CSV table of C-alpha atoms and ligand atoms in Angstrom, one decimal:
chain,number,residue,atom,x,y,z
A,1,MET,CA,88.1,96.2,120.7
A,2,LYS,CA,90.2,97.6,117.9
A,3,ALA,CA,93.9,96.6,118.3
A,4,VAL,CA,95.2,99.0,115.7
A,5,GLU,CA,93.5,101.9,113.9
A,6,ALA,CA,95.3,104.1,111.4
A,7,GLU,CA,93.7,106.9,109.5
A,8,ASN,CA,95.6,108.9,106.9
A,9,LEU,CA,98.8,107.8,108.6
A,10,THR,CA,102.0,109.2,107.0
A,11,ILE,CA,105.3,108.2,108.6
A,12,LEU,CA,108.4,110.3,108.1
A,13,TYR,CA,112.1,110.3,108.6
A,14,SER,CA,113.5,113.8,109.1
A,15,GLY,CA,110.5,115.3,107.3
A,16,GLN,CA,110.6,112.9,104.3
A,17,PRO,CA,107.7,110.5,104.0
A,18,ALA,CA,108.6,106.8,104.1
A,19,LEU,CA,105.0,105.5,104.1
A,20,SER,CA,102.1,107.7,103.1
A,21,ASP,CA,98.4,107.9,103.7
A,22,VAL,CA,97.7,104.5,105.2
A,23,THR,CA,94.2,103.8,106.6
A,24,PHE,CA,93.2,100.5,108.1
A,25,THR,CA,91.7,98.8,111.1
A,26,LEU,CA,92.8,95.6,112.8
A,27,GLU,CA,90.4,94.1,115.3
A,28,GLU,CA,91.7,92.4,118.4
A,29,GLY,CA,92.5,88.7,117.9
A,30,LYS,CA,93.1,88.9,114.2
A,31,THR,CA,96.4,88.2,112.4
A,32,LEU,CA,97.6,90.6,109.7
A,33,LEU,CA,100.3,89.6,107.2
A,34,LEU,CA,102.2,92.7,106.1
A,35,LEU,CA,103.8,92.4,102.6
A,36,GLY,CA,105.8,94.6,100.4
A,37,PRO,CA,109.2,94.7,98.6
A,38,ASN,CA,112.4,95.9,100.2
A,39,GLY,CA,112.1,99.5,101.4
A,40,ALA,CA,108.3,99.4,101.2
A,41,GLY,CA,108.0,100.6,104.8
A,42,LYS,CA,107.1,97.4,106.6
A,43,THR,CA,109.6,97.8,109.5
A,44,THR,CA,108.8,101.5,109.6
A,45,LEU,CA,105.1,100.8,110.2
A,46,LEU,CA,105.8,98.2,112.9
A,47,LYS,CA,108.2,100.5,114.7
A,48,THR,CA,105.7,103.3,114.7
A,49,ILE,CA,102.9,101.1,116.1
A,50,ALA,CA,105.4,100.0,118.8
A,51,CYS,CA,106.3,103.6,119.6
A,52,PHE,CA,109.9,103.2,118.7
A,53,HIS,CA,109.5,105.8,115.9
A,54,ARG,CA,107.3,108.8,116.6
A,55,GLU,CA,107.5,111.1,113.5
A,56,TYR,CA,104.1,110.7,111.8
A,57,THR,CA,101.0,112.7,110.8
A,58,GLY,CA,97.4,111.5,110.8
A,59,GLU,CA,95.9,109.2,113.4
A,60,LEU,CA,97.3,106.1,114.9
A,61,ARG,CA,95.7,104.3,117.8
A,62,VAL,CA,96.8,101.1,119.5
A,63,PHE,CA,94.1,99.6,121.7
A,64,GLU,CA,92.3,102.9,121.3
A,65,ARG,CA,95.1,105.0,122.7
A,66,PRO,CA,98.2,106.7,121.4
A,67,PRO,CA,100.9,104.1,120.6
A,68,CYS,CA,103.2,105.3,123.3
A,69,GLU,CA,100.5,104.7,125.9
A,70,ALA,CA,100.0,101.1,124.8
A,71,ARG,CA,103.6,99.9,125.0
A,72,GLU,CA,102.9,97.6,127.9
A,73,LEU,CA,100.5,95.7,125.7
A,74,ILE,CA,102.9,95.2,122.8
A,75,GLY,CA,105.5,92.5,122.2
A,76,TYR,CA,108.1,93.2,119.4
A,77,VAL,CA,110.4,90.8,117.7
A,78,PRO,CA,112.8,92.8,115.5
A,79,GLN,CA,113.9,91.9,112.0
A,80,SER,CA,117.6,91.3,112.5
A,81,GLN,CA,118.3,90.1,116.0
A,82,SER,CA,120.4,92.5,118.0
A,83,LEU,CA,121.2,89.8,120.6
A,84,ASN,CA,124.9,89.8,121.2
A,85,GLU,CA,125.8,86.2,120.7
A,86,ARG,CA,129.3,86.6,122.2
A,87,VAL,CA,127.6,86.7,125.6
A,88,PRO,CA,127.0,83.0,126.4
A,89,LEU,CA,123.4,83.1,127.5
A,90,THR,CA,121.3,80.0,127.8
A,91,ALA,CA,117.9,79.7,126.0
A,92,LEU,CA,116.2,80.1,129.3
A,93,GLU,CA,118.1,83.2,130.2
A,94,VAL,CA,117.2,84.8,126.9
A,95,VAL,CA,113.5,84.1,127.5
A,96,ALA,CA,113.7,85.3,131.1
A,97,MET,CA,115.1,88.6,129.9
A,98,GLY,CA,111.7,89.3,128.4
A,99,GLY,CA,110.3,89.2,131.9
A,100,VAL,CA,112.8,91.5,133.7
A,101,TYR,CA,113.6,94.2,131.2
A,102,ARG,CA,110.0,95.2,131.0
A,103,LYS,CA,110.2,96.4,134.5
A,104,GLY,CA,112.9,98.8,133.7
A,105,PHE,CA,115.6,97.2,135.8
A,106,VAL,CA,118.7,95.2,134.8
A,107,HIS,CA,118.6,92.3,137.3
A,108,PHE,CA,121.8,90.6,138.2
A,109,ARG,CA,119.9,87.7,139.4
A,110,ILE,CA,116.7,86.7,137.6
A,111,PRO,CA,113.8,86.2,140.2
A,112,GLY,CA,112.6,82.7,140.7
A,113,GLU,CA,109.1,83.4,139.5
A,114,VAL,CA,110.5,84.8,136.2
A,115,ILE,CA,112.5,81.6,135.7
A,116,GLU,CA,109.4,79.5,136.3
A,117,LYS,CA,107.4,81.5,133.8
A,118,ALA,CA,110.2,81.3,131.3
A,119,GLU,CA,110.2,77.5,131.6
A,120,LYS,CA,106.5,77.4,130.9
A,121,VAL,CA,106.8,79.7,127.9
A,122,LEU,CA,109.6,77.7,126.5
A,123,GLU,CA,107.4,74.6,126.8
A,124,PHE,CA,104.6,76.5,125.0
A,125,VAL,CA,106.8,77.1,122.0
A,126,GLY,CA,107.8,73.4,122.0
A,127,LEU,CA,111.3,73.8,123.4
A,128,GLY,CA,110.7,72.4,126.9
A,129,GLY,CA,113.9,70.5,127.1
A,130,ILE,CA,116.4,73.0,125.8
A,131,GLY,CA,116.5,75.7,128.5
A,132,ASP,CA,120.0,74.9,129.5
A,133,ARG,CA,121.5,74.9,126.0
A,134,LEU,CA,123.4,78.0,124.8
A,135,PHE,CA,121.3,80.3,122.6
A,136,ARG,CA,124.0,80.7,120.1
A,137,GLU,CA,124.3,77.0,119.5
A,138,LEU,CA,120.6,76.5,118.6
A,139,SER,CA,119.3,76.0,115.1
A,140,GLY,CA,117.7,79.0,113.3
A,141,GLY,CA,114.2,77.7,113.9
A,142,GLN,CA,114.9,77.1,117.6
A,143,LYS,CA,116.4,80.6,118.0
A,144,GLN,CA,113.4,82.2,116.5
A,145,ARG,CA,111.1,80.2,118.8
A,146,VAL,CA,113.2,81.3,121.8
A,147,LEU,CA,112.8,84.9,120.7
A,148,LEU,CA,109.0,84.4,120.3
A,149,ALA,CA,109.0,83.0,123.9
A,150,ARG,CA,110.9,86.0,125.1
A,151,ALA,CA,108.3,88.3,123.5
A,152,LEU,CA,105.5,86.3,125.2
A,153,MET,CA,106.9,86.8,128.7
A,154,SER,CA,105.1,90.1,129.1
A,155,ASP,CA,101.8,88.6,128.0
A,156,PRO,CA,101.4,91.0,125.1
A,157,ARG,CA,98.0,91.5,123.5
A,158,LEU,CA,99.6,92.6,120.3
A,159,LEU,CA,102.7,90.9,118.8
A,160,LEU,CA,104.7,92.7,116.1
A,161,LEU,CA,106.9,90.3,114.3
A,162,ASP,CA,109.4,91.6,111.7
A,163,GLU,CA,110.2,88.8,109.2
A,164,PRO,CA,110.2,85.9,111.7
A,165,LEU,CA,110.7,83.4,108.8
A,166,SER,CA,113.5,85.0,107.0
A,167,ALA,CA,116.8,83.2,106.9
A,168,LEU,CA,115.1,79.9,107.8
A,169,ASP,CA,115.0,76.8,105.7
A,170,PRO,CA,111.5,75.5,104.7
A,171,SER,CA,111.2,73.0,107.6
A,172,ALA,CA,112.2,75.6,110.2
A,173,ARG,CA,109.7,78.0,108.6
A,174,ALA,CA,106.9,75.5,109.1
A,175,GLU,CA,108.0,75.0,112.7
A,176,VAL,CA,107.9,78.7,113.5
A,177,ALA,CA,104.6,79.2,111.5
A,178,ASN,CA,103.1,76.4,113.7
A,179,VAL,CA,104.1,78.2,116.9
A,180,LEU,CA,102.6,81.5,115.5
A,181,ASP,CA,99.4,79.6,114.8
A,182,LYS,CA,99.4,78.2,118.4
A,183,ILE,CA,99.9,81.7,119.8
A,184,LYS,CA,96.9,82.9,117.8
A,185,ARG,CA,94.6,80.0,118.7
A,186,GLU,CA,95.5,79.4,122.3
A,187,LYS,CA,96.4,82.9,123.5
A,188,GLY,CA,94.2,85.0,121.2
A,189,VAL,CA,97.0,87.4,120.6
A,190,THR,CA,96.6,90.0,117.8
A,191,MET,CA,99.6,89.7,115.4
A,192,ILE,CA,101.1,91.8,112.6
A,193,ILE,CA,103.7,89.7,110.8
A,194,THR,CA,105.9,91.0,108.0
A,195,THR,CA,107.1,88.5,105.5
A,196,HIS,CA,108.6,88.1,102.1
A,197,ASP,CA,107.3,84.5,101.9
A,198,ILE,CA,103.6,84.6,102.6
A,199,ASN,CA,102.9,81.0,101.8
A,200,PRO,CA,103.8,79.3,105.1
A,201,LEU,CA,101.6,81.9,106.9
A,202,LEU,CA,98.5,81.9,104.7
A,203,GLU,CA,96.7,79.6,107.0
A,204,ILE,CA,96.9,82.0,109.9
A,205,GLY,CA,96.5,85.3,108.1
A,206,ASP,CA,93.0,86.8,108.5
A,207,LEU,CA,94.0,89.9,106.6
A,208,VAL,CA,96.8,90.8,104.2
A,209,MET,CA,98.2,94.3,103.7
A,210,LEU,CA,100.3,95.1,100.8
A,211,ILE,CA,102.4,98.3,100.9
A,212,ASN,CA,105.0,100.0,98.8
A,213,ARG,CA,105.6,103.4,100.4
A,214,ARG,CA,101.8,103.7,100.4
A,215,LEU,CA,98.9,101.3,100.9
A,216,ILE,CA,98.4,99.2,97.8
A,217,ALA,CA,95.8,96.7,99.1
A,218,PHE,CA,94.2,95.6,102.4
A,219,GLY,CA,91.7,92.9,102.9
A,220,ARG,CA,91.1,89.2,103.2
A,221,PRO,CA,93.8,87.1,101.5
A,222,GLU,CA,91.6,86.1,98.6
A,223,GLU,CA,90.8,89.8,98.0
A,224,VAL,CA,94.4,91.0,98.1
A,225,LEU,CA,96.3,88.1,96.6
A,226,THR,CA,95.3,88.4,93.0
A,227,ASP,CA,97.6,88.2,90.1
A,228,GLU,CA,96.9,91.8,89.2
A,229,VAL,CA,97.7,93.2,92.6
A,230,ILE,CA,100.8,91.1,93.1
A,231,LYS,CA,102.2,92.0,89.7
A,232,SER,CA,101.6,95.7,90.3
A,233,VAL,CA,104.1,95.6,93.2
A,234,TYR,CA,106.5,92.8,92.4
A,235,GLY,CA,106.5,93.1,88.6
A,236,PRO,CA,105.4,90.8,85.7
A,237,MET,CA,107.2,87.7,87.0
A,238,ALA,CA,105.2,87.6,90.1
A,239,LYS,CA,102.1,85.4,90.1
A,240,VAL,CA,99.4,83.9,92.2
A,241,ILE,CA,98.7,80.2,91.6
A,242,PRO,CA,95.4,78.7,92.8
A,243,VAL,CA,96.0,75.3,94.5
A,244,GLY,CA,92.9,73.4,95.7
A,245,GLY,CA,90.9,76.4,96.9
A,246,LYS,CA,94.0,78.1,98.3
A,247,VAL,CA,96.6,80.3,96.6
A,248,TYR,CA,100.3,80.1,96.3
A,249,CYS,CA,102.2,83.3,95.7
A,250,ILE,CA,105.4,83.7,93.8
A,251,THR,CA,107.0,87.2,94.2
A,252,GLY,CA,110.3,88.5,93.1
A,253,ASP,CA,111.6,88.0,96.6
A,254,PHE,CA,110.8,84.3,96.6
A,255,HIS,CA,112.2,81.6,94.3
A,256,ILE,CA,111.3,78.0,93.8
A,257,HIS,CA,114.4,76.0,93.3
A,258,ARG,CA,114.2,73.2,90.9
A,259,GLY,CA,117.4,71.2,90.2
A,260,GLY,CA,119.5,74.1,91.5
A,261,GLU,CA,117.9,76.5,89.0
A,262,LYS,CA,115.9,79.5,90.1
A,263,ILE,CA,112.7,79.8,88.2
B,301,ATP,N1,116.2,105.4,110.5
B,301,ATP,C1,115.9,105.8,109.2
B,301,ATP,N2,116.2,107.0,108.8
B,301,ATP,C2,115.9,107.4,107.5
B,301,ATP,N3,115.3,106.6,106.6
B,301,ATP,C3,115.0,105.4,107.0
B,301,ATP,C4,115.2,104.9,108.3
B,301,ATP,N4,114.8,103.6,108.4
B,301,ATP,C5,114.2,103.3,107.2
B,301,ATP,N5,114.3,104.4,106.4
B,301,ATP,C6,113.8,104.4,105.0
B,301,ATP,O1,112.4,104.2,105.0
B,301,ATP,C7,112.1,103.4,103.9
B,301,ATP,C8,111.3,102.2,104.4
B,301,ATP,O2,112.2,101.3,105.1
B,301,ATP,P1,111.8,100.0,105.9
B,301,ATP,O3,113.0,99.6,106.7
B,301,ATP,O4,110.6,100.3,106.7
B,301,ATP,O5,111.4,99.0,104.7
B,301,ATP,P2,111.0,97.5,104.8
B,301,ATP,O6,109.7,97.4,104.0
B,301,ATP,O7,111.0,97.0,106.2
B,301,ATP,O8,112.2,96.8,103.9
B,301,ATP,P3,112.9,95.4,104.1
B,301,ATP,O9,112.0,94.4,103.3
B,301,ATP,O10,114.2,95.6,103.3
B,301,ATP,O11,113.1,95.1,105.5
B,301,ATP,C9,113.3,103.1,103.1
B,301,ATP,O12,113.4,104.0,102.1
B,301,ATP,C10,114.4,103.3,104.2
B,301,ATP,O13,115.6,103.7,103.5
B,302,MG,MG1,112.1,95.6,107.2
């Protein structure tokens, strides 16, 4: 089954194209890493697949139907979290929200079976013991895993993750990347993950798409992640360094710190 199929897809805001003429196919069960500089159209593409944005031309099909007919199958974790942290919700309540909002109701009391499922999903993301802790008091990596758990509550077949690693330190990035790997292996969920730092995700990416207001490259990581392609988007300072059969990417958005100096 094809999870996402786009043909000559052009996405517009008030008639102005933000992302033009994109054609690709993502098979179910695969993980796609979506790369591109600021303003490239990454969030725009995710929102359109999720049916949050509907102004486009060309063909877009999600599980072989129009995006808005596939909403039940999609989990979406937005880029900057809109969760109001002044409301003192526990981690378990945040996760459980993913199981009640979907039905279109605001519940004043969360049903017991939703709580039970939320506990299991928290366990799955490696946070079994923290259900009672306040969400706002968790570490960045823990928060991101709680938000992943919330998205998993509806058993999505396609997960759209907008920069799940941004604003995390390297060890938290690895933590979240491990959970994404587990979701892929154990649940077989198709994922599209946007990221500025591709390196922690290279192990789980079956495909890489590079965009910059249009499609620059799409294919297996070793096809897309070449010095030439990366430099064409991120400029001459960007490079791909081969390390023991794998690659390490340095783009303009990502810096290695050495002795406090950016290089
Ligand atoms: N609601 C909107 N109305 C009008 N233009 C928009 C809207 N949202 C995004 N855009 C424009 O569409 C283009 C793509 O934006 P988008 O947010 O998809 O980029 P991005 O690749 O996600 O960038 P970033 O890495 O900064 O998150 C930008 O030029 C942006 O200004
Ligand atoms: Mg974005």
